[in-house]
Structure formats: structure tokens, C-alpha cells
PDB file of C-alpha atoms in Angstrom:
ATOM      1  CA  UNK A   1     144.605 106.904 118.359  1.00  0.00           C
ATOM      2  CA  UNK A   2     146.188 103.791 116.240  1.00  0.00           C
ATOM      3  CA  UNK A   3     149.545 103.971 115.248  1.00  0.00           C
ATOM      4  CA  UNK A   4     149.672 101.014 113.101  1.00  0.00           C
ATOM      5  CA  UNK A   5     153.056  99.802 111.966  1.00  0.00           C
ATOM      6  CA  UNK A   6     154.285 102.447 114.705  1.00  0.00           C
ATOM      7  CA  UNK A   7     158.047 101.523 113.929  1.00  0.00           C
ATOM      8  CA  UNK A   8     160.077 103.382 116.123  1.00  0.00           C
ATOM      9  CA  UNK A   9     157.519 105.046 117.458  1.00  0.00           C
ATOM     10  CA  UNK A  10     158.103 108.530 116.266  1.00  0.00           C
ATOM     11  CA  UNK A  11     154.221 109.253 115.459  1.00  0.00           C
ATOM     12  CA  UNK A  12     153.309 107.516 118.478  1.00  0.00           C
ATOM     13  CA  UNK A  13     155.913 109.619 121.123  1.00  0.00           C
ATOM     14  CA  UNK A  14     154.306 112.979 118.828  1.00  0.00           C
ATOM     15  CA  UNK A  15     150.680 111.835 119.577  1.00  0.00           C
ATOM     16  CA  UNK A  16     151.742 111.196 123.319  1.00  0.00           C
ATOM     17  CA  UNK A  17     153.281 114.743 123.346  1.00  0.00           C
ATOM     18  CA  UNK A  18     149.699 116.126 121.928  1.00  0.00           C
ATOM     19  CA  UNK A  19     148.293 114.272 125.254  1.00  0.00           C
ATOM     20  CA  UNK A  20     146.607 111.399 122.957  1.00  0.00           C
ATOM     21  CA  UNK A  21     145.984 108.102 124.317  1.00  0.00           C
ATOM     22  CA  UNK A  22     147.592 105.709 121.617  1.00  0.00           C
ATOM     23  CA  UNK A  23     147.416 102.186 120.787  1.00  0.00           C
ATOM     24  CA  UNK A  24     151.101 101.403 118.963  1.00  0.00           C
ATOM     25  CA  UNK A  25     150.883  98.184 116.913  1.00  0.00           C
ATOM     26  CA  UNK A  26     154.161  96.465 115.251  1.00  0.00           C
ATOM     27  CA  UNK A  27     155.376  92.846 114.486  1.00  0.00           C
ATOM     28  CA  UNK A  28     158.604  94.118 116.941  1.00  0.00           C
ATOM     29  CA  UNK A  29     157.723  95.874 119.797  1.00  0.00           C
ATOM     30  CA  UNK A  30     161.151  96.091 121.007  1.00  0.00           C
ATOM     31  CA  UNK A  31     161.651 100.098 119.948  1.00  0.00           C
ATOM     32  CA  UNK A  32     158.350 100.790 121.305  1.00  0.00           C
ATOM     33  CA  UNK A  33     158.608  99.464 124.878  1.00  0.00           C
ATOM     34  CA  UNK A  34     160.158 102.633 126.305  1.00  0.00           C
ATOM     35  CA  UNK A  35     156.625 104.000 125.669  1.00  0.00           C
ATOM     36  CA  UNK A  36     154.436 101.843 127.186  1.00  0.00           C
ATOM     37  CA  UNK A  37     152.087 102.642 130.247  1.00  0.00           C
ATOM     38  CA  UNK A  38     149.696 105.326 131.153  1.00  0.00           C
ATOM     39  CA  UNK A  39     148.298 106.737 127.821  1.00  0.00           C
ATOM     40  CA  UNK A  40     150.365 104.157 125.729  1.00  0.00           C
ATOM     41  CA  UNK A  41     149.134 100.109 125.224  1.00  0.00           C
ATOM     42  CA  UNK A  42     152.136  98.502 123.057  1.00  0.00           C
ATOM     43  CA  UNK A  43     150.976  95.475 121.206  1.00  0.00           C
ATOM     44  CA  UNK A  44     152.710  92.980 119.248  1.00  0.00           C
ATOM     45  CA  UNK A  45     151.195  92.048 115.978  1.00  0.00           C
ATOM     46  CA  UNK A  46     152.404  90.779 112.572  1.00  0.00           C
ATOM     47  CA  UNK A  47     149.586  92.297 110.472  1.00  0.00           C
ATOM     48  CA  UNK A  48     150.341  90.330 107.690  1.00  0.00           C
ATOM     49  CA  UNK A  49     149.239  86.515 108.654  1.00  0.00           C
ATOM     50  CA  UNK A  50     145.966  86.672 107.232  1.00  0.00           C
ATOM     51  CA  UNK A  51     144.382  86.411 111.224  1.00  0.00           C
ATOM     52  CA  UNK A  52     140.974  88.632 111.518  1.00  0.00           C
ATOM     53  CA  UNK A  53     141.300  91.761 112.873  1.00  0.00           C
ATOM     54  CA  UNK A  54     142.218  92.236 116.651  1.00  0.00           C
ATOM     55  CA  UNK A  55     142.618  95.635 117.094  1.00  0.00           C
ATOM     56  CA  UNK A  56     138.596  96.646 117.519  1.00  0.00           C
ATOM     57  CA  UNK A  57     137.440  99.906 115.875  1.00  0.00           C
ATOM     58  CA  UNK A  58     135.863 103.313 117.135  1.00  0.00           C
ATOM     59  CA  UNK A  59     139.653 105.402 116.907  1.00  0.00           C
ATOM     60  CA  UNK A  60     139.636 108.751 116.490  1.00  0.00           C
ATOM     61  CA  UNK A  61     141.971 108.473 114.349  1.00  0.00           C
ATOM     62  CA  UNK A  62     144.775 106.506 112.611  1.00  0.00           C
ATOM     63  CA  UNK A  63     148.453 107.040 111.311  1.00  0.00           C
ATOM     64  CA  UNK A  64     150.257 104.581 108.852  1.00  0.00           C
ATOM     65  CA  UNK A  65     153.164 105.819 107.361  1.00  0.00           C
ATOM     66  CA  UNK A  66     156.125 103.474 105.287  1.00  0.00           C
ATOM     67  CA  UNK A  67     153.752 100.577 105.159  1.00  0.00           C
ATOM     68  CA  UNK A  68     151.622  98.087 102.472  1.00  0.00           C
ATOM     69  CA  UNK A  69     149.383  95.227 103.106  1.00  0.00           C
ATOM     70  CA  UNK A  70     146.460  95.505 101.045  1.00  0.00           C
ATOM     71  CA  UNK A  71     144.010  93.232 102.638  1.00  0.00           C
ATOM     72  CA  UNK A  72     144.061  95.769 105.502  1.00  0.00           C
ATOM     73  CA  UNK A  73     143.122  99.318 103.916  1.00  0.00           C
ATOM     74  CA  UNK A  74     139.550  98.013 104.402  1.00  0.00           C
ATOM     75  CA  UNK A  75     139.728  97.323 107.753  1.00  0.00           C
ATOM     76  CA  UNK A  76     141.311 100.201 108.753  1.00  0.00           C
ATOM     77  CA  UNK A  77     138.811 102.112 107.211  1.00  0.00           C
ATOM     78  CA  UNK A  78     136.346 100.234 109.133  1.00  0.00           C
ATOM     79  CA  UNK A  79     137.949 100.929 112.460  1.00  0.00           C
ATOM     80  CA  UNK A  80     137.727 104.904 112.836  1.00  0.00           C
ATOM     81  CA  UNK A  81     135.093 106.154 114.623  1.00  0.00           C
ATOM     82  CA  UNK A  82     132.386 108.714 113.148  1.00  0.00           C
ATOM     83  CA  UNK A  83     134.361 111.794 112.765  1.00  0.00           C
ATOM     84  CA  UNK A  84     138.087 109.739 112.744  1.00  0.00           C
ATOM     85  CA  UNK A  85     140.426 111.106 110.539  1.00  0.00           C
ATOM     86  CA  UNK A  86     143.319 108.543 108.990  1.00  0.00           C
ATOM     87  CA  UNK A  87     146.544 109.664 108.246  1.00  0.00           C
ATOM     88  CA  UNK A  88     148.631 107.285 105.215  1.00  0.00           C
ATOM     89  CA  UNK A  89     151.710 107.717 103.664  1.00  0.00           C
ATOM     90  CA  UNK A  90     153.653 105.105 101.972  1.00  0.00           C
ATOM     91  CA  UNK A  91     155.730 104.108  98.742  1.00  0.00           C
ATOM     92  CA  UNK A  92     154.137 104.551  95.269  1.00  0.00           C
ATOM     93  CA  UNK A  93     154.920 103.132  91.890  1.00  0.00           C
ATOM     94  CA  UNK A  94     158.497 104.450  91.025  1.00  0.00           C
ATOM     95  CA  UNK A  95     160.022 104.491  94.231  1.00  0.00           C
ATOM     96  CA  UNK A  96     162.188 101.646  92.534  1.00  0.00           C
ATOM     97  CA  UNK A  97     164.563 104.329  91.088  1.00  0.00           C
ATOM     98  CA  UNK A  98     165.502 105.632  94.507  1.00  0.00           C
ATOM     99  CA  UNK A  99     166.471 102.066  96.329  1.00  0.00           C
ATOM    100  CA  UNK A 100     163.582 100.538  98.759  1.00  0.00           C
ATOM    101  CA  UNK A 101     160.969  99.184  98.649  1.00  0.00           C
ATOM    102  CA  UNK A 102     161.264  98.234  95.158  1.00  0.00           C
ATOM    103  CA  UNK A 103     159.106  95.441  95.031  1.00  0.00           C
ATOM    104  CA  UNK A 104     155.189  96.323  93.268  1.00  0.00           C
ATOM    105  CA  UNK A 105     154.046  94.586  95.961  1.00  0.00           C
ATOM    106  CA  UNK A 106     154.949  97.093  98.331  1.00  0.00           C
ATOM    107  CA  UNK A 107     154.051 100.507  96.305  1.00  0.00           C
ATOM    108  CA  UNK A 108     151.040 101.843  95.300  1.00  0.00           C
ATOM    109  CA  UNK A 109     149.385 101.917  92.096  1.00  0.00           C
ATOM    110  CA  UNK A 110     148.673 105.734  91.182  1.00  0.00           C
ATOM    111  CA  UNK A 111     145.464 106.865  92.888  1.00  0.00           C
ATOM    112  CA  UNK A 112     145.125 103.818  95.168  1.00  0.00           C
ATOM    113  CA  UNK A 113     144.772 105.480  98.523  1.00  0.00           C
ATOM    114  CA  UNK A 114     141.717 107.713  96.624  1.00  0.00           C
ATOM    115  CA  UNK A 115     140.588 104.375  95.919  1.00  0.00           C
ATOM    116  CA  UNK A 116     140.838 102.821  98.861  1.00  0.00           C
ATOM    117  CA  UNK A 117     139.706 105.083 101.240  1.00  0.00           C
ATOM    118  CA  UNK A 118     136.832 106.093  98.841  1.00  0.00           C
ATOM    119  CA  UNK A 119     134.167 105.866 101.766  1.00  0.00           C
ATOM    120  CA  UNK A 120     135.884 108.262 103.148  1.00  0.00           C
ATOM    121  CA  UNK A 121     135.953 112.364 102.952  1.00  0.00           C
ATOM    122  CA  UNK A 122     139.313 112.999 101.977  1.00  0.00           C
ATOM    123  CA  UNK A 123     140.492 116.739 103.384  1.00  0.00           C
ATOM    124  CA  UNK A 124     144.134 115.997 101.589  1.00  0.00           C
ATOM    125  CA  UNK A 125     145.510 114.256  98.874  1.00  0.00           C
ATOM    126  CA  UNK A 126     149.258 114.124  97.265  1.00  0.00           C
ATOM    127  CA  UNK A 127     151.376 111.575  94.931  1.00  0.00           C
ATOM    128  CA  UNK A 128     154.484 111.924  93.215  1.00  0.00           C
ATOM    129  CA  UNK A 129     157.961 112.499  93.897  1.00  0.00           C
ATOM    130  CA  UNK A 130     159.391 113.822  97.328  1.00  0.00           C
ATOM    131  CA  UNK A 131     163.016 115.245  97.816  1.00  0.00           C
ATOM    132  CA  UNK A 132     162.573 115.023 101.957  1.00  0.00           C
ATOM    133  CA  UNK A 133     163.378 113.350 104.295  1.00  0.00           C
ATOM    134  CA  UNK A 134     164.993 111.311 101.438  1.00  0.00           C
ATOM    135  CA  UNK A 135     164.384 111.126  97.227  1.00  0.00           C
ATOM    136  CA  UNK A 136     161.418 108.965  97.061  1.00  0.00           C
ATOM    137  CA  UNK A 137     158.281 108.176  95.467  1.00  0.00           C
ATOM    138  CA  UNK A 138     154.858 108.479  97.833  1.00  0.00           C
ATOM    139  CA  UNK A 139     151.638 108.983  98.173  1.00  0.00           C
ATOM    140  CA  UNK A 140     149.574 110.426 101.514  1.00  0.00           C
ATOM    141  CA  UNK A 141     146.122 110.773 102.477  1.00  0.00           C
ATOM    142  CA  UNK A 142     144.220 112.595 105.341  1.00  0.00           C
ATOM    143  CA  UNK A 143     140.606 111.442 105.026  1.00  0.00           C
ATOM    144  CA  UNK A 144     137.464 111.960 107.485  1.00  0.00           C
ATOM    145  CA  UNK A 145     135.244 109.031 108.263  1.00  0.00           C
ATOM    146  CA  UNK A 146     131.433 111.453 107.920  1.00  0.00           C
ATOM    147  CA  UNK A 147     130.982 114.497 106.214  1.00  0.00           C
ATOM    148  CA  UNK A 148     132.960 117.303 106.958  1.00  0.00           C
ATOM    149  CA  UNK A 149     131.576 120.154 109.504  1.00  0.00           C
ATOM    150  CA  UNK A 150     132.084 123.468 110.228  1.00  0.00           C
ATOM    151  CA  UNK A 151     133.470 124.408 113.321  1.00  0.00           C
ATOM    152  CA  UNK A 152     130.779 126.712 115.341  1.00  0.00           C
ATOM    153  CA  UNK A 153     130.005 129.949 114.631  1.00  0.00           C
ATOM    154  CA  UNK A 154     131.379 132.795 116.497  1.00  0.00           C
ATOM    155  CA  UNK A 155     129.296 134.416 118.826  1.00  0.00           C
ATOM    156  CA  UNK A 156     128.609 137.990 117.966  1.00  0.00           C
ATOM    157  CA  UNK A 157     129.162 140.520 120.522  1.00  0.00           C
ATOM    158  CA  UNK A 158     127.116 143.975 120.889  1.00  0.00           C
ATOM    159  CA  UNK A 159     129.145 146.797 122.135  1.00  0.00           C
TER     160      UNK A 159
END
């Protein structure tokens, strides 16, 4: 699992919990250090200087949450594996009412994620205004990389 922009690390300790290995990626790694070891690589990244991608590709699945740089949505489409499923939730347009981020470039346009992640099969999509865990604008995505499948069949049992 990539938690990219892991912050904190509040999605990253959760995927730990769920006995994921996780790769947690921020420009300051500082928060994240207490987590690192065994199931948990901590790397040190600014995202945002324009540098090819180093984090590889074949995750199972990804988690951004409360963060916007464009030139990456691609690439992080690119690096789930068959079957990954990506988790995104940021700041849309209108967020500026409730306080930051206010800036455009920072929000989304309406439907961008859809857009975005159109290779993708998306299981869940929502925009608009949220009242937790504080007044804000967003939009989130949960999106397969393949088709979707069904889960198999139960066997039948003769009594």
C-alpha cells in the first residue's frame, strides 16, 4: 500500500493496524518516523519538484487524502497494480468560503477526479459540501485499476 502525502500518518498507522505493508511518502517525515520498520518503509519526498517518479508501481492500492499536484494523478494511476484500488480525497472548488486551501491551484475543478482517474473503474464517487470533520468543500474517489469481479460463488451444499 502507498500512502502518499501520508501526513501524520493516520491512514498509514490504520493500514498497519489492517496488517498492510505500507510505503508512507511525505516532504517531512518527521511525524512518520515513529512508524517505521517491519511492515512500514518511511520515505522522504517533495512530490512537487518536477523529478520522475521514484516510487515504482504494482501497489495494491493507494490513499491520498488533503492533497493537489496535478502532474501526479497520472502517475499514480499508473502505479496500482491490476486489481489496485486508489483511495482520493481532497479540496474542491469552493472550499475558499470555509478558510484553507483557498488557492484554485489547490482545489479541484468539479468532476476532476472522474476525469482523472477515467482509466479507471470507479466503485465510488462524491463532491460537494461536507459538515465533518470540519465545513469544507471535497471531492473523493475509490476507483479499481481492471474491471470489477465478483467474488466466488458459494458452494451449494446437499443435505
Amino acid at each position: 500500500m502507498l500512502d502518499l502525502a501520508a501526513g501524520t500518518g493516520r491512514h498509514t498507522q490504520l493500514l498497519l493496524e489492517m496488517g498492510f505493508a505500507v510505503t508512507a511518502v511525505d516532504r517531512d517525515i518527521e511525524p512518520l518516523r515513529s512508524l517505521a520498520g517491519g511492515r512500514c518503509e518511511v520515505r522522504a519526498i517533495d512530490l512537487e519538484t518536477g523529478e520522475p517518479w521514484r516510487l515504482g508501481g504494482g501497489y495494491d492500492g493507494i490513499v491520498v487524502t488533503n492533497y493537489l499536484h496535478r502532474p501526479l494523478l497520472p502517475k499514480i494511476a499508473a502505479a496500482l497494480a491490476p486489481s489496485g484500488v486508489l483511495i482520493y480525497k481532497t479540496f474542491a472548488i469552493g472550499n475558499e468560503r470555509f478558510g484553507r486551501p483557498s488557492n484554485p491551484d489547490f482545489l479541484l475543478r468539479p468532476g476532476e477526479l472522474l476525469e482523472a482517474f477515467a482509466a479507471l473503474t470507479v466503485i465510488a464517487f462524491e463532491q460537494g459540501e461536507v459538515a465533518r470533520p470540519r465545513p469544507a468543500v471535497i471531492q473523493r474517489i475509490a476507483a479499481v485499476n481492471g474491471p470489477l469481479t465478483r467474488p466466488p460463488a458459494a458452494e451449494t451444499c446437499s443435505v
